[in-house]
Short mmCIF file of C-alpha atoms and ligand atoms in Angstrom, two decimals:
data_model
loop_
_atom_site.label_atom_id
_atom_site.label_comp_id
_atom_site.label_asym_id
_atom_site.label_seq_id
_atom_site.Cartn_x
_atom_site.Cartn_y
_atom_site.Cartn_z
CA MET V 228 89.27 56.14 55.09
CA ALA V 229 91.32 55.29 58.13
CA GLU V 230 94.32 55.58 55.81
CA VAL V 231 94.26 59.31 56.58
CA SER V 232 95.03 58.82 60.25
CA ALA V 233 97.37 55.94 59.41
CA ALA V 234 99.34 58.26 57.11
CA ILE V 235 99.97 60.78 59.89
CA ASP V 236 103.03 59.98 61.97
CA SER V 237 103.81 62.19 64.93
CA ARG V 238 107.25 60.70 65.60
CA ARG V 239 108.67 60.07 62.13
CA GLU V 240 112.45 60.18 62.03
CA GLY V 241 113.68 63.61 61.05
CA SER V 242 110.29 65.26 61.65
CA PHE V 243 109.77 68.05 64.15
CA GLY V 244 107.80 65.57 66.27
CA SER V 245 110.92 63.41 66.62
CA LEU V 246 112.93 66.18 68.32
CA GLY V 247 111.86 65.22 71.80
CA SER V 248 110.47 66.65 74.99
CA ALA V 249 112.76 69.69 75.13
CA PHE V 250 110.80 71.06 72.18
CA MET V 251 107.21 70.08 72.87
CA THR V 252 104.65 68.71 75.24
CA ARG V 253 102.47 65.82 74.15
CA LEU V 254 98.84 65.91 75.12
CA PRO V 255 95.46 65.04 73.63
CA ALA V 256 93.19 67.65 72.09
CA ALA V 257 90.21 68.80 74.12
CA PRO V 258 87.04 67.23 72.69
CA LEU V 259 84.74 69.48 70.71
CA PRO V 260 81.04 68.54 70.80
CA SER V 261 79.16 67.68 67.59
CA PRO V 262 81.73 68.88 65.08
CA TYR V 263 80.81 69.53 61.45
CA VAL V 264 82.78 70.32 58.31
CA VAL V 265 82.67 74.04 57.50
CA GLY V 266 85.28 74.14 54.76
CA PHE V 267 87.46 71.61 53.00
CA SER V 268 90.25 72.28 50.51
CA LYS V 269 90.42 69.58 47.86
CA ASP V 270 93.69 71.10 46.65
CA ALA V 271 95.31 70.75 50.04
CA ALA V 272 93.91 67.23 50.31
CA ALA V 273 95.41 66.32 46.93
CA MET V 274 98.75 67.73 48.04
CA LEU V 275 98.62 65.31 50.99
CA GLY V 276 97.49 62.38 48.85
CA PHE V 277 94.02 62.31 50.47
CA ALA V 278 91.03 61.45 48.28
CA PRO V 279 88.61 64.35 47.69
CA SER V 280 85.92 62.19 49.30
CA VAL V 281 87.66 61.99 52.71
CA ALA V 282 85.62 64.87 54.05
CA ASP V 283 82.44 62.85 53.44
CA ASP V 284 83.54 60.21 55.93
CA PRO V 285 81.62 60.70 59.17
CA ALA V 286 84.89 60.38 61.11
CA PHE V 287 86.53 63.30 59.26
CA ALA V 288 84.98 66.10 61.32
CA ASP V 289 85.69 64.28 64.57
CA TYR V 290 89.26 63.48 63.65
CA PHE V 291 90.14 67.02 62.59
CA ALA V 292 88.33 68.49 65.58
CA GLY V 293 90.75 66.47 67.70
CA ASN V 294 88.09 64.09 69.04
CA PRO V 295 88.81 60.42 69.70
CA THR V 296 87.84 58.45 66.59
CA PRO V 297 87.81 54.65 66.96
CA ASP V 298 87.57 54.27 63.17
CA TRP V 299 90.52 56.57 62.58
CA PRO V 300 92.95 55.63 65.34
CA GLN V 301 95.54 58.18 66.34
CA PRO V 302 98.81 56.28 66.64
CA SER V 303 100.39 58.67 69.14
CA LEU V 304 99.64 61.83 71.01
CA PRO V 305 99.84 65.20 69.28
CA TYR V 306 102.20 67.90 70.54
CA ALA V 307 102.32 71.57 71.39
CA SER V 308 105.70 73.14 70.69
CA VAL V 309 107.42 75.70 72.87
CA TYR V 310 108.74 79.00 71.51
CA SER V 311 109.27 82.56 72.66
CA GLY V 312 109.30 85.85 70.83
CA HIS V 313 109.27 89.61 70.50
CA GLN V 314 105.75 90.99 70.39
CA PHE V 315 105.33 94.55 69.12
CA GLY V 316 109.06 95.10 69.54
CA VAL V 317 109.21 93.93 73.14
CA TRP V 318 110.65 90.67 74.45
CA ALA V 319 107.64 88.63 75.54
CA GLY V 320 109.41 85.58 76.96
CA GLN V 321 107.93 82.14 76.59
CA LEU V 322 104.89 81.74 74.35
CA GLY V 323 104.42 78.45 72.48
CA ASP V 324 101.51 76.70 70.80
CA GLY V 325 98.80 77.92 73.12
CA ARG V 326 95.99 76.45 71.07
CA ALA V 327 97.65 74.43 68.33
CA LEU V 328 98.56 70.76 68.37
CA GLY V 329 100.83 69.05 65.85
CA LEU V 330 99.33 65.79 64.63
CA GLY V 331 102.49 64.69 62.84
CA GLU V 332 103.68 64.33 59.29
CA VAL V 333 102.31 62.99 56.05
CA ASP V 334 104.72 61.82 53.40
CA HIS V 335 103.35 62.19 49.87
CA ALA V 336 104.88 62.46 46.41
CA GLY V 337 108.35 63.02 47.79
CA MET V 338 107.23 65.80 50.13
CA ARG V 339 106.61 65.75 53.86
CA TYR V 340 103.94 67.91 55.44
CA GLU V 341 103.17 68.56 59.06
CA LEU V 342 99.52 68.78 60.08
CA GLN V 343 98.40 70.96 62.95
CA LEU V 344 95.06 71.55 64.62
CA LYS V 345 94.64 75.22 65.53
CA GLY V 346 92.05 75.76 68.24
CA ALA V 347 92.28 72.26 69.73
CA GLY V 348 92.19 73.25 73.38
CA LEU V 349 94.42 74.26 76.27
CA THR V 350 98.13 73.42 76.27
CA PRO V 351 100.87 74.19 78.80
CA TYR V 352 101.53 77.32 76.70
CA SER V 353 98.01 78.75 76.70
CA ARG V 354 98.81 81.44 79.28
CA MET V 355 95.60 83.48 79.71
CA GLY V 356 93.99 82.03 76.57
CA ASP V 357 91.27 79.40 76.37
CA GLY V 358 92.98 77.23 73.76
CA ARG V 359 90.20 77.84 71.27
CA ALA V 360 89.80 79.66 67.97
CA VAL V 361 86.50 81.11 66.81
CA LEU V 362 84.67 80.31 63.58
CA ARG V 363 85.24 83.82 62.20
CA SER V 364 89.03 83.78 62.44
CA SER V 365 89.24 80.12 61.43
CA ILE V 366 87.34 80.82 58.20
CA ARG V 367 89.57 83.83 57.54
CA GLU V 368 92.71 81.73 58.01
CA TYR V 369 91.35 78.93 55.84
CA LEU V 370 90.35 81.27 53.03
CA CYS V 371 93.45 83.40 53.10
CA SER V 372 96.07 80.71 53.37
CA GLU V 373 94.55 78.90 50.39
CA ALA V 374 94.17 82.21 48.50
CA MET V 375 97.80 83.14 49.14
CA HIS V 376 98.91 79.79 47.82
CA HIS V 377 96.99 80.37 44.61
CA LEU V 378 98.53 83.85 44.34
CA GLY V 379 101.87 82.07 44.31
CA ILE V 380 102.91 83.38 47.74
CA PRO V 381 104.68 81.01 50.16
CA THR V 382 102.30 80.14 52.97
CA THR V 383 101.07 77.49 55.33
CA ARG V 384 97.98 75.79 53.89
CA ALA V 385 94.62 74.82 55.32
CA LEU V 386 93.03 71.44 54.76
CA ALA V 387 89.79 72.06 56.59
CA VAL V 388 87.78 74.09 59.04
CA ILE V 389 85.72 72.11 61.51
CA GLY V 390 83.00 73.97 63.41
CA SER V 391 81.05 73.27 66.58
CA ASP V 392 78.27 75.05 68.41
CA GLN V 393 80.42 75.24 71.54
CA PRO V 394 80.40 78.85 72.70
CA VAL V 395 83.66 80.77 72.97
CA ARG V 396 83.93 84.12 74.69
CA ARG V 397 85.63 86.98 72.84
CA GLU V 398 84.26 90.56 72.72
CA GLU V 399 81.02 88.71 72.09
CA ILE V 400 80.05 85.08 72.43
CA GLU V 401 81.08 83.25 69.29
CA THR V 402 81.45 79.57 68.43
CA ALA V 403 84.53 77.35 68.34
CA ALA V 404 86.26 76.00 65.27
CA VAL V 405 89.46 74.16 64.45
CA VAL V 406 91.58 74.78 61.36
CA THR V 407 93.76 71.97 60.09
CA ARG V 408 96.91 73.78 59.05
CA VAL V 409 99.43 72.12 56.78
CA SER V 410 103.04 73.14 56.31
CA THR V 411 106.42 71.72 55.50
CA SER V 412 107.41 73.28 58.83
CA PHE V 413 105.87 75.38 61.60
CA VAL V 414 109.26 76.42 63.01
CA ARG V 415 109.32 80.14 63.80
CA PHE V 416 112.07 82.64 64.53
CA GLY V 417 110.70 82.47 68.06
CA HIS V 418 111.68 78.82 68.39
CA PHE V 419 115.33 79.84 68.07
CA GLU V 420 114.86 82.82 70.37
CA HIS V 421 113.44 80.51 73.00
CA PHE V 422 116.51 78.30 73.36
CA TYR V 423 118.85 81.26 73.00
CA SER V 424 117.09 83.16 75.78
CA GLN V 425 117.40 80.13 78.08
CA ASP V 426 121.03 79.60 77.19
CA ARG V 427 120.24 76.08 75.95
CA VAL V 428 122.83 75.93 73.19
CA ASP V 429 122.55 72.18 72.60
CA ASP V 430 118.81 72.44 72.00
CA LEU V 431 119.38 75.48 69.81
CA ARG V 432 121.82 73.44 67.72
CA THR V 433 119.42 70.49 67.52
CA LEU V 434 116.74 72.81 66.19
CA ALA V 435 119.05 74.46 63.67
CA ASP V 436 120.32 71.05 62.54
CA HIS V 437 116.74 69.88 62.08
CA VAL V 438 115.92 72.84 59.82
CA ILE V 439 119.16 72.52 57.86
CA ASP V 440 118.89 68.77 57.37
CA ARG V 441 115.25 68.93 56.33
CA PHE V 442 115.13 72.09 54.26
CA TYR V 443 118.57 73.48 53.49
CA PRO V 444 121.00 70.55 53.25
CA GLN V 445 123.18 72.69 50.97
CA CYS V 446 124.10 74.76 54.06
CA ARG V 447 126.23 71.86 55.22
CA GLU V 448 128.69 72.55 52.41
CA GLN V 449 129.38 76.09 53.71
CA ASP V 450 132.19 77.00 56.15
CA ASP V 451 129.53 77.93 58.65
CA PRO V 452 126.27 76.03 58.10
CA TYR V 453 124.43 78.11 60.72
CA LEU V 454 125.43 81.35 59.06
CA ALA V 455 124.19 79.84 55.80
CA LEU V 456 120.90 79.05 57.54
CA LEU V 457 120.62 82.70 58.56
CA GLY V 458 121.31 83.57 54.93
CA GLU V 459 118.41 81.37 53.80
CA ALA V 460 116.10 83.04 56.30
CA VAL V 461 117.22 86.47 55.04
CA ARG V 462 116.62 85.44 51.43
CA THR V 463 113.21 83.84 51.96
CA THR V 464 111.99 86.63 54.26
CA ALA V 465 113.08 89.33 51.80
CA ASP V 466 111.29 87.48 49.01
CA LEU V 467 108.18 87.12 51.13
CA MET V 468 108.17 90.87 51.83
CA VAL V 469 108.34 91.49 48.07
CA ASP V 470 105.38 89.16 47.59
CA TRP V 471 103.31 90.82 50.30
CA GLN V 472 104.03 94.40 49.24
CA ALA V 473 103.34 93.57 45.61
CA VAL V 474 99.76 92.43 46.27
CA GLY V 475 98.98 94.87 49.07
CA PHE V 476 98.86 92.19 51.76
CA CYS V 477 99.20 93.30 55.37
CA HIS V 478 99.92 90.59 57.92
CA GLY V 479 98.96 92.60 60.96
CA VAL V 480 101.03 90.89 63.68
CA MET V 481 104.61 90.49 62.50
CA ASN V 482 105.90 89.41 65.89
CA THR V 483 108.97 87.18 65.76
CA ASP V 484 106.85 84.24 66.90
CA ASN V 485 104.78 84.72 63.75
CA MET V 486 107.77 84.58 61.37
CA SER V 487 108.43 81.29 59.64
CA ILE V 488 112.03 80.10 59.38
CA LEU V 489 111.14 79.04 55.82
CA GLY V 490 109.78 82.46 54.84
CA LEU V 491 106.17 81.28 54.70
CA THR V 492 103.20 83.43 55.54
CA ILE V 493 102.07 82.02 58.88
CA ASP V 494 99.53 82.81 61.62
CA TYR V 495 96.69 84.55 59.88
CA GLY V 496 95.01 86.85 62.35
CA PRO V 497 94.05 90.47 61.70
CA PHE V 498 95.48 90.42 58.16
CA GLY V 499 94.03 92.39 55.28
CA PHE V 500 94.45 93.24 51.64
CA ILE V 501 94.51 96.95 50.99
CA ASP V 502 91.41 98.23 49.21
CA GLY V 503 91.80 102.00 48.73
CA PHE V 504 95.56 102.51 48.75
CA ASP V 505 97.04 104.05 51.86
CA ALA V 506 100.75 103.47 52.27
CA ASN V 507 100.31 103.73 56.03
CA HIS V 508 97.42 101.30 56.15
CA ILE V 509 97.13 99.49 59.50
CA CYS V 510 95.00 96.37 59.19
CA ASN V 511 95.13 95.37 62.86
CA HIS V 512 92.76 97.42 64.98
CA SER V 513 94.86 96.52 68.06
CA ASP V 514 98.03 98.05 66.51
CA SER V 515 97.46 101.62 67.61
CA GLN V 516 101.03 102.74 66.87
CA GLY V 517 101.04 101.31 63.36
CA ARG V 518 104.15 99.26 64.01
CA TYR V 519 102.95 96.75 61.45
CA SER V 520 101.53 99.14 58.88
CA TYR V 521 101.80 98.21 55.19
CA ARG V 522 104.72 100.54 54.57
CA ARG V 523 106.72 99.23 57.52
CA GLN V 524 106.41 95.51 56.85
CA PRO V 525 109.76 95.11 55.04
CA GLN V 526 111.59 97.03 57.78
CA VAL V 527 109.93 94.87 60.40
CA GLY V 528 110.94 91.75 58.49
CA TYR V 529 114.51 93.04 58.67
CA TRP V 530 114.20 93.84 62.38
CA ASN V 531 112.86 90.34 63.03
CA LEU V 532 115.82 88.85 61.17
CA PHE V 533 118.09 90.71 63.61
CA CYS V 534 116.36 88.91 66.45
CA LEU V 535 116.90 85.62 64.66
CA ALA V 536 120.57 86.44 64.05
CA GLN V 537 121.04 87.25 67.71
CA ALA V 538 119.50 83.93 68.66
CA LEU V 539 121.81 82.05 66.29
CA LEU V 540 124.97 83.78 67.54
CA PRO V 541 126.02 81.01 69.95
CA LEU V 542 126.20 78.65 66.97
CA LEU V 543 128.07 80.97 64.61
CA GLY V 544 131.78 81.22 63.86
CA ALA V 545 132.89 77.85 65.23
CA GLN V 546 135.42 77.67 62.37
CA TYR V 547 137.37 80.66 63.76
CA GLY V 548 138.33 79.00 67.03
CA GLU V 549 137.25 80.17 70.51
CA ALA V 550 139.47 83.27 70.75
CA LYS V 551 138.18 84.90 67.57
CA ARG V 552 134.72 83.36 67.45
CA ASN V 553 132.59 86.03 69.06
CA GLU V 554 133.84 89.04 67.21
CA ARG V 555 134.00 87.35 63.81
CA ALA V 556 130.54 85.79 64.25
CA ILE V 557 128.97 89.18 64.83
CA GLU V 558 130.67 90.59 61.74
CA ASP V 559 129.49 87.62 59.68
CA ALA V 560 125.94 87.90 60.92
CA GLN V 561 125.86 91.62 60.16
CA ARG V 562 127.11 91.00 56.65
CA VAL V 563 124.50 88.34 56.01
CA LEU V 564 121.75 90.59 57.40
CA GLU V 565 122.85 93.34 55.02
CA GLY V 566 121.88 90.93 52.27
CA PHE V 567 118.24 91.72 53.06
CA LYS V 568 118.49 95.17 51.51
CA ALA V 569 120.38 93.85 48.52
CA ARG V 570 117.59 91.38 47.87
CA PHE V 571 114.41 93.18 48.90
CA ALA V 572 114.77 96.54 47.15
CA PRO V 573 115.78 95.25 43.70
CA GLY V 574 113.26 92.44 44.11
CA LEU V 575 110.37 94.81 44.70
CA GLU V 576 111.58 97.09 41.93
CA ALA V 577 111.63 94.23 39.44
CA ARG V 578 108.24 93.01 40.61
CA THR V 579 106.69 96.45 40.33
CA ARG V 580 108.10 96.88 36.85
CA ALA V 581 106.48 93.57 35.93
CA LYS V 582 103.20 94.72 37.50
CA LEU V 583 103.34 97.69 35.13
CA GLY V 584 104.18 95.46 32.18
CA LEU V 585 107.64 96.94 31.67
CA GLU V 586 110.15 94.49 30.25
CA LEU V 587 112.96 96.97 29.80
CA GLU V 588 114.74 98.83 32.57
CA ARG V 589 114.92 102.58 31.99
CA ASP V 590 116.19 105.53 34.00
CA GLY V 591 113.20 107.16 35.54
CA ASP V 592 111.24 103.97 36.10
CA ASP V 593 111.42 104.41 39.85
CA GLN V 594 110.04 107.96 39.54
CA LEU V 595 107.19 106.60 37.42
CA VAL V 596 106.46 103.96 40.06
CA ASN V 597 106.70 106.40 42.96
CA ALA V 598 104.44 108.84 41.18
CA LEU V 599 101.84 106.12 40.68
CA PHE V 600 101.86 105.13 44.36
CA GLU V 601 101.64 108.78 45.32
CA VAL V 602 98.62 109.47 43.15
CA MET V 603 97.01 106.19 44.26
CA HIS V 604 97.61 107.16 47.90
CA LYS V 605 96.19 110.67 47.46
CA ASN V 606 93.09 109.27 45.77
CA ARG V 607 92.79 106.14 47.88
CA ALA V 608 92.58 104.32 44.55
CA ASP V 609 91.87 100.63 44.90
CA PHE V 610 95.19 98.75 45.00
CA THR V 611 94.11 95.55 43.26
CA LEU V 612 91.90 97.15 40.62
CA THR V 613 94.35 99.91 39.71
CA PHE V 614 97.00 97.41 38.64
CA ARG V 615 94.49 95.11 37.04
CA HIS V 616 92.97 97.94 34.99
CA LEU V 617 96.34 99.37 33.93
CA ALA V 618 96.63 96.32 31.67
CA LYS V 619 93.82 97.85 29.60
CA LEU V 620 95.71 101.07 28.88
CA SER V 621 96.86 101.44 25.30
CA LYS V 622 100.32 102.68 24.48
CA HIS V 623 98.82 104.62 21.55
CA ASP V 624 95.92 106.61 22.97
CA ALA V 625 93.61 107.05 25.94
CA SER V 626 90.96 104.66 24.61
CA GLY V 627 91.60 102.12 27.38
CA ASP V 628 92.14 104.53 30.26
CA ALA V 629 88.62 104.71 31.66
CA PRO V 630 88.49 101.67 33.99
CA ALA V 631 91.66 102.70 35.82
CA ARG V 632 90.91 106.43 35.56
CA ASP V 633 87.52 105.98 37.21
CA LEU V 634 89.25 104.78 40.39
CA PHE V 635 90.78 108.25 40.87
CA LEU V 636 88.78 111.18 42.16
CA ASP V 637 91.39 113.55 40.75
CA ARG V 638 91.09 112.59 37.09
CA ALA V 639 93.64 115.21 35.97
CA ALA V 640 96.28 113.75 38.28
CA PHE V 641 95.62 110.31 36.86
CA ASP V 642 95.75 111.62 33.28
CA ALA V 643 99.11 113.27 33.90
CA TRP V 644 100.53 110.02 35.23
CA ALA V 645 98.90 107.93 32.49
CA ASN V 646 100.51 110.08 29.83
CA ASP V 647 103.94 109.53 31.38
CA TYR V 648 103.19 105.80 31.54
CA ARG V 649 102.09 105.78 27.90
CA ARG V 650 105.26 107.54 26.85
CA ARG V 651 107.24 104.92 28.73
CA LEU V 652 105.21 102.09 27.18
CA SER V 653 106.05 103.39 23.71
CA GLU V 654 109.66 102.33 24.39
CA GLU V 655 108.54 98.76 25.09
CA PRO V 656 108.81 96.13 22.37
CA ARG V 657 105.60 94.29 23.32
CA ASP V 658 102.24 95.27 21.86
CA ASP V 659 99.31 96.10 24.11
CA ALA V 660 97.73 92.67 23.91
CA ALA V 661 100.89 90.79 24.88
CA ARG V 662 101.57 93.25 27.67
CA ALA V 663 98.04 92.82 29.01
CA VAL V 664 98.39 89.05 29.09
CA ALA V 665 101.64 89.32 31.05
CA MET V 666 100.23 91.91 33.48
CA ASN V 667 97.12 89.83 34.13
CA ARG V 668 99.34 86.96 35.16
CA ILE V 669 100.92 89.01 37.92
CA ASN V 670 98.14 91.43 38.96
CA PRO V 671 95.32 89.42 40.52
CA ARG V 672 91.71 90.29 39.82
CA PHE V 673 90.52 88.61 43.00
CA VAL V 674 91.97 88.93 46.50
CA LEU V 675 90.39 88.08 49.85
CA ARG V 676 88.94 91.46 50.69
CA ASN V 677 87.61 91.75 54.24
CA HIS V 678 84.02 92.17 53.12
CA LEU V 679 84.15 88.97 51.04
CA ALA V 680 85.39 86.98 54.03
CA GLU V 681 82.78 88.68 56.22
CA THR V 682 79.93 87.69 53.91
CA ALA V 683 81.09 84.07 53.86
CA ILE V 684 81.37 84.13 57.68
CA ARG V 685 77.85 85.51 58.13
CA HIS V 686 76.42 82.71 56.00
CA ALA V 687 78.56 80.09 57.74
CA ARG V 688 77.21 81.22 61.13
CA GLU V 689 73.79 80.27 59.77
CA LYS V 690 75.24 76.89 58.73
CA ASP V 691 75.15 77.81 55.06
CA PHE V 692 78.61 77.03 53.71
CA THR V 693 77.87 77.48 50.00
CA GLU V 694 79.12 81.07 49.95
CA LEU V 695 82.36 80.02 51.61
CA GLU V 696 82.85 77.33 49.01
CA ARG V 697 82.04 79.69 46.14
CA LEU V 698 84.46 82.32 47.42
CA ALA V 699 87.21 79.74 47.95
CA ALA V 700 86.66 78.53 44.37
CA VAL V 701 86.94 82.08 42.97
CA LEU V 702 90.15 82.67 44.92
CA ARG V 703 91.62 79.48 43.52
CA HIS V 704 92.01 81.31 40.19
CA PRO V 705 92.85 84.87 41.19
CA PHE V 706 94.42 85.83 37.88
CA ASP V 707 91.58 84.57 35.66
CA GLU V 708 88.96 87.01 34.47
CA GLN V 709 86.01 84.85 35.71
CA PRO V 710 83.40 87.31 34.34
CA GLU V 711 80.62 85.32 36.01
CA HIS V 712 82.14 86.36 39.35
CA ASP V 713 82.44 90.11 38.72
CA ALA V 714 80.86 90.82 42.08
CA TYR V 715 83.90 89.34 43.87
CA ALA V 716 86.25 91.71 42.04
CA GLY V 717 84.35 94.91 42.81
CA LEU V 718 85.09 97.71 45.24
CA PRO V 719 84.05 97.07 48.84
CA PRO V 720 80.48 98.06 49.66
CA ASP V 721 79.85 100.97 52.05
CA TRP V 722 79.18 98.68 55.01
CA ALA V 723 82.70 97.27 54.68
CA SER V 724 84.24 100.48 55.99
CA SER V 725 82.98 99.64 59.47
CA LEU V 726 84.66 96.22 59.54
CA GLU V 727 87.44 95.95 62.07
CA VAL V 728 89.84 93.10 62.60
CA SER V 729 91.92 92.82 65.73
CA CYS V 730 94.13 90.39 67.60
CA SER V 731 90.98 88.82 69.06
CA SER V 732 90.62 85.52 67.31
P1 AMP A 939 99.17 85.20 67.99
O1 AMP A 939 99.37 86.66 68.17
O2 AMP A 939 97.77 84.80 67.60
O3 AMP A 939 100.17 84.61 67.07
O4 AMP A 939 99.35 84.51 69.42
C1 AMP A 939 100.41 84.78 70.28
C2 AMP A 939 100.49 83.70 71.35
O5 AMP A 939 99.27 83.61 72.06
C3 AMP A 939 100.77 82.31 70.83
O6 AMP A 939 101.58 81.66 71.79
C4 AMP A 939 99.40 81.69 70.77
O7 AMP A 939 99.43 80.28 70.83
C5 AMP A 939 98.74 82.29 71.98
N1 AMP A 939 97.29 82.36 71.86
C6 AMP A 939 96.56 83.18 71.06
N2 AMP A 939 95.26 82.96 71.24
C7 AMP A 939 95.13 81.99 72.16
C8 AMP A 939 94.03 81.32 72.78
N3 AMP A 939 92.77 81.63 72.49
N4 AMP A 939 94.31 80.37 73.69
C9 AMP A 939 95.56 80.06 74.01
N5 AMP A 939 96.64 80.64 73.48
C10 AMP A 939 96.44 81.60 72.56
MG1 MG A 940 101.21 83.34 66.54
#
């Protein structure tokens, strides 16, 4: 099984690891005593070309805990990358991988993936932190990043969670764990902000060239490749905001250091899926002002893109010559940033229409949508189940209304909306059955609700990982009915209302 470690190259040409010491510090992981496998994603393993049996190798837990493994030699040291960022709207200066180490890249089936150990010990960027991650947050990241992938939402992946009994101090004493994250890139907006803030234009260019060459080679054909790169970030971020809003996902900490240059969902912390709909839902208990509430996420994405644009400015407009460069570059960047609105709003509109099973575009559709969100908000109707149950509504009569209707305390308000929806459906060419099939492909039945993660965590703390595995398996097919797993699709139990997630992880 040593082929796993042999496949991981931390200095491959063109990889982030090849960029050099201006971008990272190389150091070994801190050993973690008696590690054991908590979770393992066979899908992520297959993506990397690893056999499903790799996790059975006794060296697996050690290797992905960051421990020295004579049987699985590590060809070169892993690295912690340096970045900066805006946290909660304020410039925070230098941050960096305070507890993550890049192992290097795996090349499989024409794709290259970077592997990273999150929670692998202190780095030069740990600041006040201890370099560790706790089992609770590691399981949440593992479950959610795999669940997001199966929802079709761009995200980093998770190969495994490795646990240890080593105590870690948070509000309470918890235990340490390491998540093996997998991504085509872990470059964040904050990486660019870092070199901009230090006036290191050559390093900034090296970083931008790396991202362009690896991910957006088509940018090279544009007059200004770096402006084109900004355009790609605008496009992918706008699309990601559509994806998040459409499934009721709240990230919780949309700081610029948690924004992927590729528009991937990254850094799972106090995230949450909305249960009872509240447009102002704040999933992060530490976010007292609601800066990162559900409703504000797209605006924040846009704000973060401004920070990225600012950081790219020194590279922009070279084609205009020195005298004109500054002024024209700012105009260009502003124009490209405007593209966010042109992409996000119609994107979410189209997605919401699809969620309602509407193929045609009609005047008044936006009122119908707004009215639905309003009545959902007033009734705190369950986000996921409302859309899922709307597929059962008939365009002819109220015979299929009950499952959705029962989610609304104010039945009359629901009925009024349902009648408008029915009238609108009567204009649609599709019959009910075909519409239901299409809606069930876009409205998941299963999302990672906090209480589901919490149950899996409680079992895992007792070293029983079967619940975690079962839940991960359910979330692998979020759009399937899976009637045998009804319990995972239900409303949260009463005890779930006391669950709080915060930045503490
Ligand atoms: P986050 O809000 O989790 O994305 O983290 C913000 C910054 O704090 C990043 O630079 C992290 O690497 C760092 N950080 C978070 N938790 C820890 C920890 N326990 N030890 C060291 N650094 C941490
Ligand atoms: Mg982060």
